[in-house]
Amino acid sequence: MRLPDRCWVPALGSLVLALAFVGVLLVRAGGDPSLLVHAGPPWTDADDAPGSLTVQDAEEAFDGQFFYRLGTAPWSEAETEAGVTFDLPALRNARWGYGALAWVASGGDPDLVPWALIVLNLAAAAAVGAAGGALAQRAGRPAWWGLAFALWPGFAYSLSLDTSELVASAFVLWGLVALVDRRWVLAGLALSAAALTRDTTVVVAFGAIGAGLWAMVSPRGALDEGDRSPTALAWAGVGIASTLAFGAWQLIQHARFGDLPLTSSGDNNLAAPLAGLVELLGDAAIPSGGDEAFRLVSVIGLLALAAAGGAMVWRSRPLRPDPVVVAWGGAMVVVALLNAYLWSGATAFMRASTEAGLLSILLVVRVAPARLATLVGAGLGGLWLLTAVAQVAKLA
């Protein structure tokens, strides 16, 4: 049976996959959605937390607790809300979009925030699939190829840890759809929303600026005749508008908390190019246990996907001005700069590599022969499944 060439097909597939995974997680959690928040000391105090939030042991604590706090009080500058204290207040408030949407979805009721975080990620999974389908169609591919975007393994962490990658990625992908369709205002709004949800998505705005400048200085024929200047200016304008929104939001957090979010954790996340990856490969080339083996498999999968994306850039020669190619280059620079701490666990580096992963998938969808695209999709699906199983096993 041939699947309909409609964007609802990958949207539905992505939603069913996410629903099945979340359903298993909730069964494992005994029906308690707050276990996916992973609230725990030292940043969550069980004595101050509402009864609807299960506070776990310190070793189970993770970033979802900070999105939960934003969902209970998105504008608060208090030291503690709902029992949660920010580790880096400026940085956490800069990554505002997911928590703010949870506050809206919950109607401001803290007891409903754990459910709101889950529902938002499920909706974002469907939106990622739909946007992926739209991008596939615009590249002349079947819409169902858009399911590949939802198979990014980092999204299994988003669904199981209540983090923002899925929501931010939905904004990014729909922003790219709007760029392709030349709906410039919508593109700017979507990319701005992404930047207010997850700071590293600003590489896509930088990609639009870079492609616009590239097109302006390119020889005639780099873009279609009669369209070169308007398109170049529009790309640059979208990127600049989104970057200005990002910059303004950074300055607002600096005014509120006295720190610039973008630099408040740089020492904890970045290192010399490839230094963190080289250290990981030196330490884990021969795994000593299941966790190290899974981490190595995840690294290999990430590097293989990045290589596939790079091969598609090479295959596209002679290169034309393209926001996706420029953004992909920026995202790969971010991955190269990740430090040893982030490379020490698959949870960290797969989440941190989300933009690089999605842009690599997009390049494969646009350019790769069908057999290679199928191979990449199968690899993504296998690693997503391994990640999901590992996350279910970890849930207390």
C-alpha positions as a printed NumPy array, in Angstrom:
array([[  0.   ,   0.   ,   0.   ],
       [  1.326,   3.415,  -0.966],
       [  1.209,   6.019,   1.79 ],
       [ -0.572,   9.302,   1.035],
       [  1.874,  12.08 ,   0.201],
       [  0.588,  14.314,   2.988],
       [  2.352,  15.913,   5.926],
       [ -0.114,  14.39 ,   8.359],
       [  1.453,  10.985,   7.662],
       [  4.842,  11.707,   9.311],
       [  3.07 ,  13.849,  11.91 ],
       [  0.867,  10.927,  12.901],
       [  3.766,   8.483,  12.806],
       [  5.854,  10.744,  15.026],
       [  2.993,  11.223,  17.466],
       [  2.247,   7.498,  17.699],
       [  5.92 ,   6.745,  18.318],
       [  6.167,   9.419,  21.014],
       [  2.877,   8.356,  22.615],
       [  3.983,   4.737,  22.783],
       [  7.275,   5.7  ,  24.414],
       [  5.675,   8.069,  26.912],
       [  3.03 ,   5.459,  27.687],
       [  5.721,   2.929,  28.586],
       [  7.506,   5.561,  30.684],
       [  4.326,   6.387,  32.596],
       [  3.61 ,   2.726,  33.248],
       [  7.155,   2.373,  34.526],
       [  6.589,   5.486,  36.678],
       [  3.399,   4.088,  38.178],
       [  1.338,   6.785,  36.476],
       [  3.279,   9.626,  38.126],
       [  4.103,  12.231,  35.422],
       [  6.294,  14.208,  37.807],
       [  8.909,  11.439,  37.783],
       [  9.796,  12.596,  34.266],
       [ 10.643,  16.023,  35.714],
       [ 13.562,  14.408,  37.553],
       [ 13.458,  16.889,  40.418],
       [ 16.015,  16.293,  43.131],
       [ 18.528,  17.891,  45.477],
       [ 20.42 ,  20.125,  45.668],
       [ 18.16 ,  22.218,  43.421],
       [ 14.772,  20.901,  44.562],
       [ 13.809,  20.834,  48.235],
       [ 11.234,  18.167,  49.059],
       [  9.981,  20.197,  52.027],
       [  9.076,  23.177,  49.82 ],
       [  7.911,  21.296,  46.717],
       [  4.173,  20.797,  46.116],
       [  2.742,  17.37 ,  46.792],
       [  2.198,  16.826,  43.062],
       [  5.97 ,  16.868,  42.441],
       [  7.884,  13.728,  43.36 ],
       [ 11.382,  14.656,  44.525],
       [ 13.893,  11.93 ,  43.703],
       [ 17.398,  11.183,  44.933],
       [ 20.186,  13.559,  43.92 ],
       [ 21.629,  11.161,  41.338],
       [ 18.294,  11.177,  39.464],
       [ 18.015,  14.991,  39.297],
       [ 18.164,  16.601,  35.856],
       [ 17.327,  19.714,  33.847],
       [ 13.605,  18.999,  33.646],
       [ 13.232,  20.435,  37.146],
       [ 14.243,  23.871,  35.843],
       [ 11.671,  23.754,  33.039],
       [  9.137,  22.661,  35.66 ],
       [  9.942,  25.742,  37.741],
       [  9.506,  27.982,  34.687],
       [  6.167,  26.284,  34.116],
       [  4.994,  27.192,  37.608],
       [  6.201,  30.812,  37.597],
       [  7.738,  31.948,  34.285],
       [  8.326,  35.568,  35.339],
       [  9.517,  34.992,  38.887],
       [ 12.862,  36.331,  40.079],
       [ 12.489,  34.696,  43.49 ],
       [ 15.27 ,  32.428,  44.663],
       [ 12.918,  29.455,  44.982],
       [  9.567,  28.613,  43.374],
       [  7.65 ,  25.367,  43.888],
       [ 10.635,  24.071,  45.821],
       [ 13.044,  24.552,  42.882],
       [ 16.083,  26.857,  42.886],
       [ 17.872,  27.66 ,  39.631],
       [ 21.529,  26.67 ,  39.454],
       [ 22.18 ,  29.385,  36.834],
       [ 19.205,  31.792,  36.962],
       [ 20.091,  33.876,  33.896],
       [ 20.779,  30.831,  31.722],
       [ 17.665,  28.935,  32.792],
       [ 15.411,  31.945,  32.215],
       [ 16.969,  32.51 ,  28.796],
       [ 15.722,  29.029,  27.827],
       [ 12.217,  30.181,  28.571],
       [  9.898,  29.036,  25.807],
       [  9.17 ,  25.447,  26.855],
       [  8.465,  26.342,  30.478],
       [  6.392,  29.378,  29.526],
       [  4.255,  27.264,  27.197],
       [  3.808,  24.745,  30.025],
       [  2.542,  27.553,  32.241],
       [  0.   ,  28.478,  29.554],
       [ -0.998,  24.863,  28.919],
       [ -1.441,  24.186,  32.638],
       [ -3.484,  27.322,  33.217],
       [ -0.954,  28.371,  35.85 ],
       [ -1.76 ,  25.335,  38.02 ],
       [  1.507,  23.833,  39.374],
       [ -0.183,  20.462,  39.832],
       [ -0.787,  20.261,  36.073],
       [  2.674,  21.401,  34.967],
       [  4.169,  17.857,  34.836],
       [  1.37 ,  16.819,  32.491],
       [  1.713,  20.025,  30.466],
       [  5.426,  19.385,  29.878],
       [  4.609,  15.915,  28.541],
       [  1.741,  17.09 ,  26.327],
       [  3.86 ,  19.873,  24.846],
       [  6.595,  17.43 ,  23.892],
       [  4.047,  15.1  ,  22.323],
       [  2.585,  17.97 ,  20.303],
       [  6.095,  19.034,  19.327],
       [  6.88 ,  15.504,  18.137],
       [  3.898,  15.681,  15.786],
       [  4.946,  19.17 ,  14.66 ],
       [  8.487,  17.953,  13.95 ],
       [  7.108,  15.125,  11.822],
       [  4.796,  17.467,   9.923],
       [  7.537,  20.035,   9.307],
       [  9.9  ,  17.27 ,   8.242],
       [  7.281,  16.063,   5.793],
       [  6.876,  19.564,   4.397],
       [ 10.639,  19.942,   3.956],
       [ 10.82 ,  16.531,   2.279],
       [  8.056,  17.484,  -0.148],
       [  9.762,  20.737,  -1.032],
       [ 12.881,  18.729,  -1.854],
       [ 10.881,  16.485,  -4.179],
       [ 10.738,  13.582,  -1.726],
       [  7.711,  11.74 ,  -0.307],
       [  6.236,  13.404,   2.775],
       [  6.707,  10.287,   4.906],
       [ 10.467,  10.838,   4.761],
       [  9.778,  13.529,   7.336],
       [  9.541,  10.798,   9.952],
       [ 13.361,  10.698,   9.904],
       [ 13.477,  13.985,  11.808],
       [ 11.414,  12.567,  14.676],
       [ 13.866,   9.649,  14.895],
       [ 16.684,  11.898,  16.069],
       [ 17.791,   9.915,  19.176],
       [ 18.141,  13.056,  21.271],
       [ 14.363,  13.37 ,  21.244],
       [ 14.071,  10.189,  23.309],
       [ 15.857,  12.128,  26.043],
       [ 13.498,  15.091,  25.622],
       [ 10.458,  12.869,  26.083],
       [ 11.853,  11.049,  29.105],
       [ 13.51 ,  14.011,  30.861],
       [ 11.058,  16.876,  30.164],
       [ 13.602,  18.984,  28.274],
       [ 13.155,  21.507,  25.485],
       [ 14.81 ,  20.039,  22.383],
       [ 11.575,  18.879,  20.76 ],
       [  9.734,  22.168,  21.188],
       [ 12.714,  24.202,  19.988],
       [ 13.213,  21.883,  17.003],
       [  9.573,  22.227,  15.985],
       [ 10.069,  25.999,  15.827],
       [ 13.326,  25.588,  13.866],
       [ 11.918,  23.194,  11.278],
       [  8.792,  25.247,  10.688],
       [ 11.029,  28.299,  10.402],
       [ 12.951,  26.504,   7.661],
       [  9.695,  25.576,   5.923],
       [  8.72 ,  29.25 ,   6.   ],
       [ 12.126,  30.213,   4.569],
       [ 11.681,  27.792,   1.681],
       [  8.165,  29.133,   1.077],
       [  9.425,  32.733,   1.305],
       [  7.093,  33.539,   4.154],
       [  9.634,  35.789,   5.741],
       [  7.655,  37.105,   8.71 ],
       [  6.631,  33.617,   9.797],
       [ 10.223,  32.445,   9.397],
       [ 11.481,  35.25 ,  11.609],
       [  8.855,  34.587,  14.267],
       [  9.521,  30.838,  14.318],
       [ 13.297,  31.207,  14.529],
       [ 12.93 ,  33.86 ,  17.228],
       [ 10.692,  31.535,  19.238],
       [ 13.281,  28.788,  18.836],
       [ 16.056,  31.06 ,  20.123],
       [ 13.981,  31.93 ,  23.212],
       [ 13.469,  28.228,  23.854],
       [ 16.973,  26.867,  23.242],
       [ 19.925,  29.171,  22.703],
       [ 21.92 ,  26.952,  20.331],
       [ 19.143,  27.153,  17.722],
       [ 20.47 ,  30.625,  16.912],
       [ 22.917,  28.866,  14.551],
       [ 20.004,  28.653,  12.098],
       [ 19.501,  32.419,  12.254],
       [ 23.239,  32.825,  11.714],
       [ 22.889,  30.477,   8.747],
       [ 20.252,  32.723,   7.202],
       [ 22.469,  35.782,   7.682],
       [ 25.486,  33.978,   6.244],
       [ 23.556,  32.719,   3.233],
       [ 22.169,  36.185,   2.59 ],
       [ 25.63 ,  37.743,   2.635],
       [ 26.955,  34.889,   0.499],
       [ 24.251,  35.488,  -2.096],
       [ 24.934,  39.229,  -2.135],
       [ 28.585,  38.739,  -3.049],
       [ 28.078,  35.72 ,  -5.323],
       [ 28.348,  36.058,  -9.099],
       [ 25.204,  36.277, -11.164],
       [ 23.507,  32.909, -11.466],
       [ 24.096,  31.916,  -7.847],
       [ 20.378,  32.483,  -7.399],
       [ 17.612,  32.581,  -9.966],
       [ 17.721,  35.632, -12.249],
       [ 15.542,  38.473, -11.008],
       [ 15.37 ,  36.965,  -7.546],
       [ 18.926,  37.269,  -6.289],
       [ 18.738,  40.536,  -4.346],
       [ 15.26 ,  40.115,  -2.798],
       [ 16.024,  36.592,  -1.592],
       [ 19.451,  37.495,  -0.245],
       [ 18.08 ,  40.498,   1.621],
       [ 15.165,  38.475,   2.971],
       [ 17.414,  35.683,   4.253],
       [ 19.665,  38.201,   5.948],
       [ 16.673,  40.112,   7.312],
       [ 15.102,  37.001,   8.828],
       [ 18.391,  36.005,  10.408],
       [ 19.098,  39.483,  11.747],
       [ 15.594,  39.843,  13.2  ],
       [ 15.866,  36.477,  14.957],
       [ 19.363,  37.258,  16.212],
       [ 18.203,  40.63 ,  17.542],
       [ 15.364,  38.91 ,  19.399],
       [ 17.866,  36.466,  20.853],
       [ 20.254,  39.253,  21.821],
       [ 17.517,  41.348,  23.405],
       [ 16.374,  38.362,  25.453],
       [ 19.933,  37.781,  26.623],
       [ 20.183,  41.411,  27.75 ],
       [ 16.848,  41.204,  29.563],
       [ 18.129,  38.253,  31.584],
       [ 21.353,  40.134,  32.292],
       [ 19.298,  43.031,  33.645],
       [ 17.226,  40.674,  35.78 ],
       [ 19.964,  38.453,  37.194],
       [ 23.274,  40.245,  36.648],
       [ 24.765,  37.594,  34.339],
       [ 24.778,  37.206,  30.575],
       [ 23.199,  33.783,  29.893],
       [ 25.334,  33.   ,  26.855],
       [ 28.555,  33.207,  28.86 ],
       [ 27.35 ,  31.991,  32.247],
       [ 28.05 ,  28.328,  31.477],
       [ 30.605,  28.555,  28.664],
       [ 33.447,  27.265,  30.841],
       [ 31.32 ,  24.239,  31.731],
       [ 30.403,  23.322,  28.152],
       [ 33.122,  24.35 ,  25.701],
       [ 36.736,  23.404,  25.039],
       [ 39.343,  23.559,  22.287],
       [ 38.079,  22.123,  18.975],
       [ 37.65 ,  18.334,  19.153],
       [ 39.483,  18.147,  22.511],
       [ 36.473,  16.71 ,  24.315],
       [ 35.738,  14.148,  21.606],
       [ 39.366,  13.029,  21.396],
       [ 39.467,  12.561,  25.164],
       [ 36.28 ,  10.489,  25.038],
       [ 37.55 ,   8.257,  22.238],
       [ 40.803,   7.738,  24.097],
       [ 39.   ,   6.709,  27.277],
       [ 36.159,   4.659,  25.788],
       [ 37.599,   3.094,  22.632],
       [ 37.336,  -0.266,  24.402],
       [ 34.161,  -0.154,  26.526],
       [ 34.348,  -1.679,  29.987],
       [ 30.611,  -1.994,  30.5  ],
       [ 27.149,  -1.507,  29.074],
       [ 26.994,   2.248,  29.689],
       [ 30.316,   2.859,  27.96 ],
       [ 29.311,   0.621,  25.062],
       [ 26.067,   2.552,  24.613],
       [ 27.941,   5.85 ,  24.767],
       [ 30.373,   4.639,  22.093],
       [ 27.524,   3.468,  19.861],
       [ 25.879,   6.881,  20.265],
       [ 29.117,   8.668,  19.348],
       [ 29.56 ,   6.481,  16.273],
       [ 25.963,   7.138,  15.237],
       [ 26.365,  10.89 ,  15.663],
       [ 29.634,  10.991,  13.729],
       [ 28.195,   8.823,  10.951],
       [ 25.207,  11.148,  10.591],
       [ 27.468,  14.199,  10.562],
       [ 29.629,  12.535,   7.906],
       [ 26.533,  11.818,   5.829],
       [ 25.539,  15.465,   6.098],
       [ 29.015,  16.554,   5.04 ],
       [ 28.932,  14.146,   2.114],
       [ 25.656,  15.687,   0.973],
       [ 27.216,  19.154,   1.09 ],
       [ 30.075,  17.827,  -1.07 ],
       [ 27.609,  16.115,  -3.405],
       [ 25.788,  19.43 ,  -3.908],
       [ 28.794,  21.137,  -5.542],
       [ 29.03 ,  23.711,  -6.962],
       [ 27.619,  25.178,  -3.773],
       [ 24.948,  27.846,  -3.988],
       [ 23.945,  30.219,  -1.188],
       [ 21.893,  28.094,   1.2  ],
       [ 20.857,  28.848,   4.813],
       [ 20.792,  25.133,   5.639],
       [ 24.383,  24.524,   4.531],
       [ 25.683,  27.566,   6.414],
       [ 23.691,  26.659,   9.532],
       [ 24.939,  23.068,   9.321],
       [ 28.512,  24.339,   9.321],
       [ 27.82 ,  26.446,  12.409],
       [ 26.134,  23.562,  14.198],
       [ 29.097,  21.306,  13.483],
       [ 31.403,  23.925,  15.008],
       [ 29.285,  23.787,  18.179],
       [ 29.666,  19.992,  18.301],
       [ 33.42 ,  20.253,  17.766],
       [ 33.697,  22.639,  20.733],
       [ 31.842,  20.442,  23.245],
       [ 34.073,  19.68 ,  26.206],
       [ 34.932,  16.355,  27.821],
       [ 32.195,  16.753,  30.424],
       [ 29.473,  16.869,  27.774],
       [ 31.05 ,  13.981,  25.857],
       [ 31.119,  11.913,  29.062],
       [ 27.486,  10.868,  28.685],
       [ 25.22 ,  10.204,  25.707],
       [ 22.416,  12.179,  27.358],
       [ 24.506,  15.353,  27.253],
       [ 26.147,  15.17 ,  23.847],
       [ 23.116,  13.865,  21.964],
       [ 21.007,  16.712,  23.334],
       [ 23.762,  19.253,  22.675],
       [ 24.078,  18.018,  19.067],
       [ 20.389,  18.373,  18.218],
       [ 20.789,  21.179,  15.678],
       [ 23.699,  19.416,  13.964],
       [ 21.687,  16.201,  13.855],
       [ 18.537,  17.745,  12.405],
       [ 20.402,  19.763,   9.789],
       [ 22.361,  16.659,   8.764],
       [ 19.08 ,  14.767,   8.397],
       [ 17.698,  17.592,   6.273],
       [ 20.724,  17.495,   3.977],
       [ 20.32 ,  13.735,   3.581],
       [ 16.595,  14.082,   2.861],
       [ 17.244,  16.765,   0.253],
       [ 20.211,  15.261,  -1.593],
       [ 20.903,  11.6  ,  -0.777],
       [ 20.04 ,   8.706,  -3.089],
       [ 17.083,   6.721,  -1.803],
       [ 19.207,   3.785,  -0.629],
       [ 21.506,   5.977,   1.433],
       [ 18.559,   7.87 ,   2.893],
       [ 16.961,   4.547,   3.844],
       [ 20.183,   3.425,   5.506],
       [ 20.396,   6.673,   7.483],
       [ 16.761,   6.343,   8.522],
       [ 17.294,   2.767,   9.674],
       [ 20.339,   3.811,  11.677],
       [ 18.429,   6.645,  13.311],
       [ 15.546,   4.338,  14.151],
       [ 17.82 ,   1.739,  15.694],
       [ 19.672,   4.258,  17.836],
       [ 16.405,   5.948,  18.861],
       [ 15.082,   2.566,  20.009],
       [ 18.256,   1.771,  21.958],
       [ 18.068,   5.176,  23.619],
       [ 14.408,   4.732,  24.49 ],
       [ 15.024,   1.304,  26.032],
       [ 17.923,   2.7  ,  28.057],
       [ 15.781,   5.558,  29.356],
       [ 12.942,   3.249,  30.358],
       [ 15.402,   1.028,  32.21 ],
       [ 16.781,   4.015,  34.137],
       [ 13.408,   5.303,  35.314],
       [ 12.923,   4.635,  39.014]])
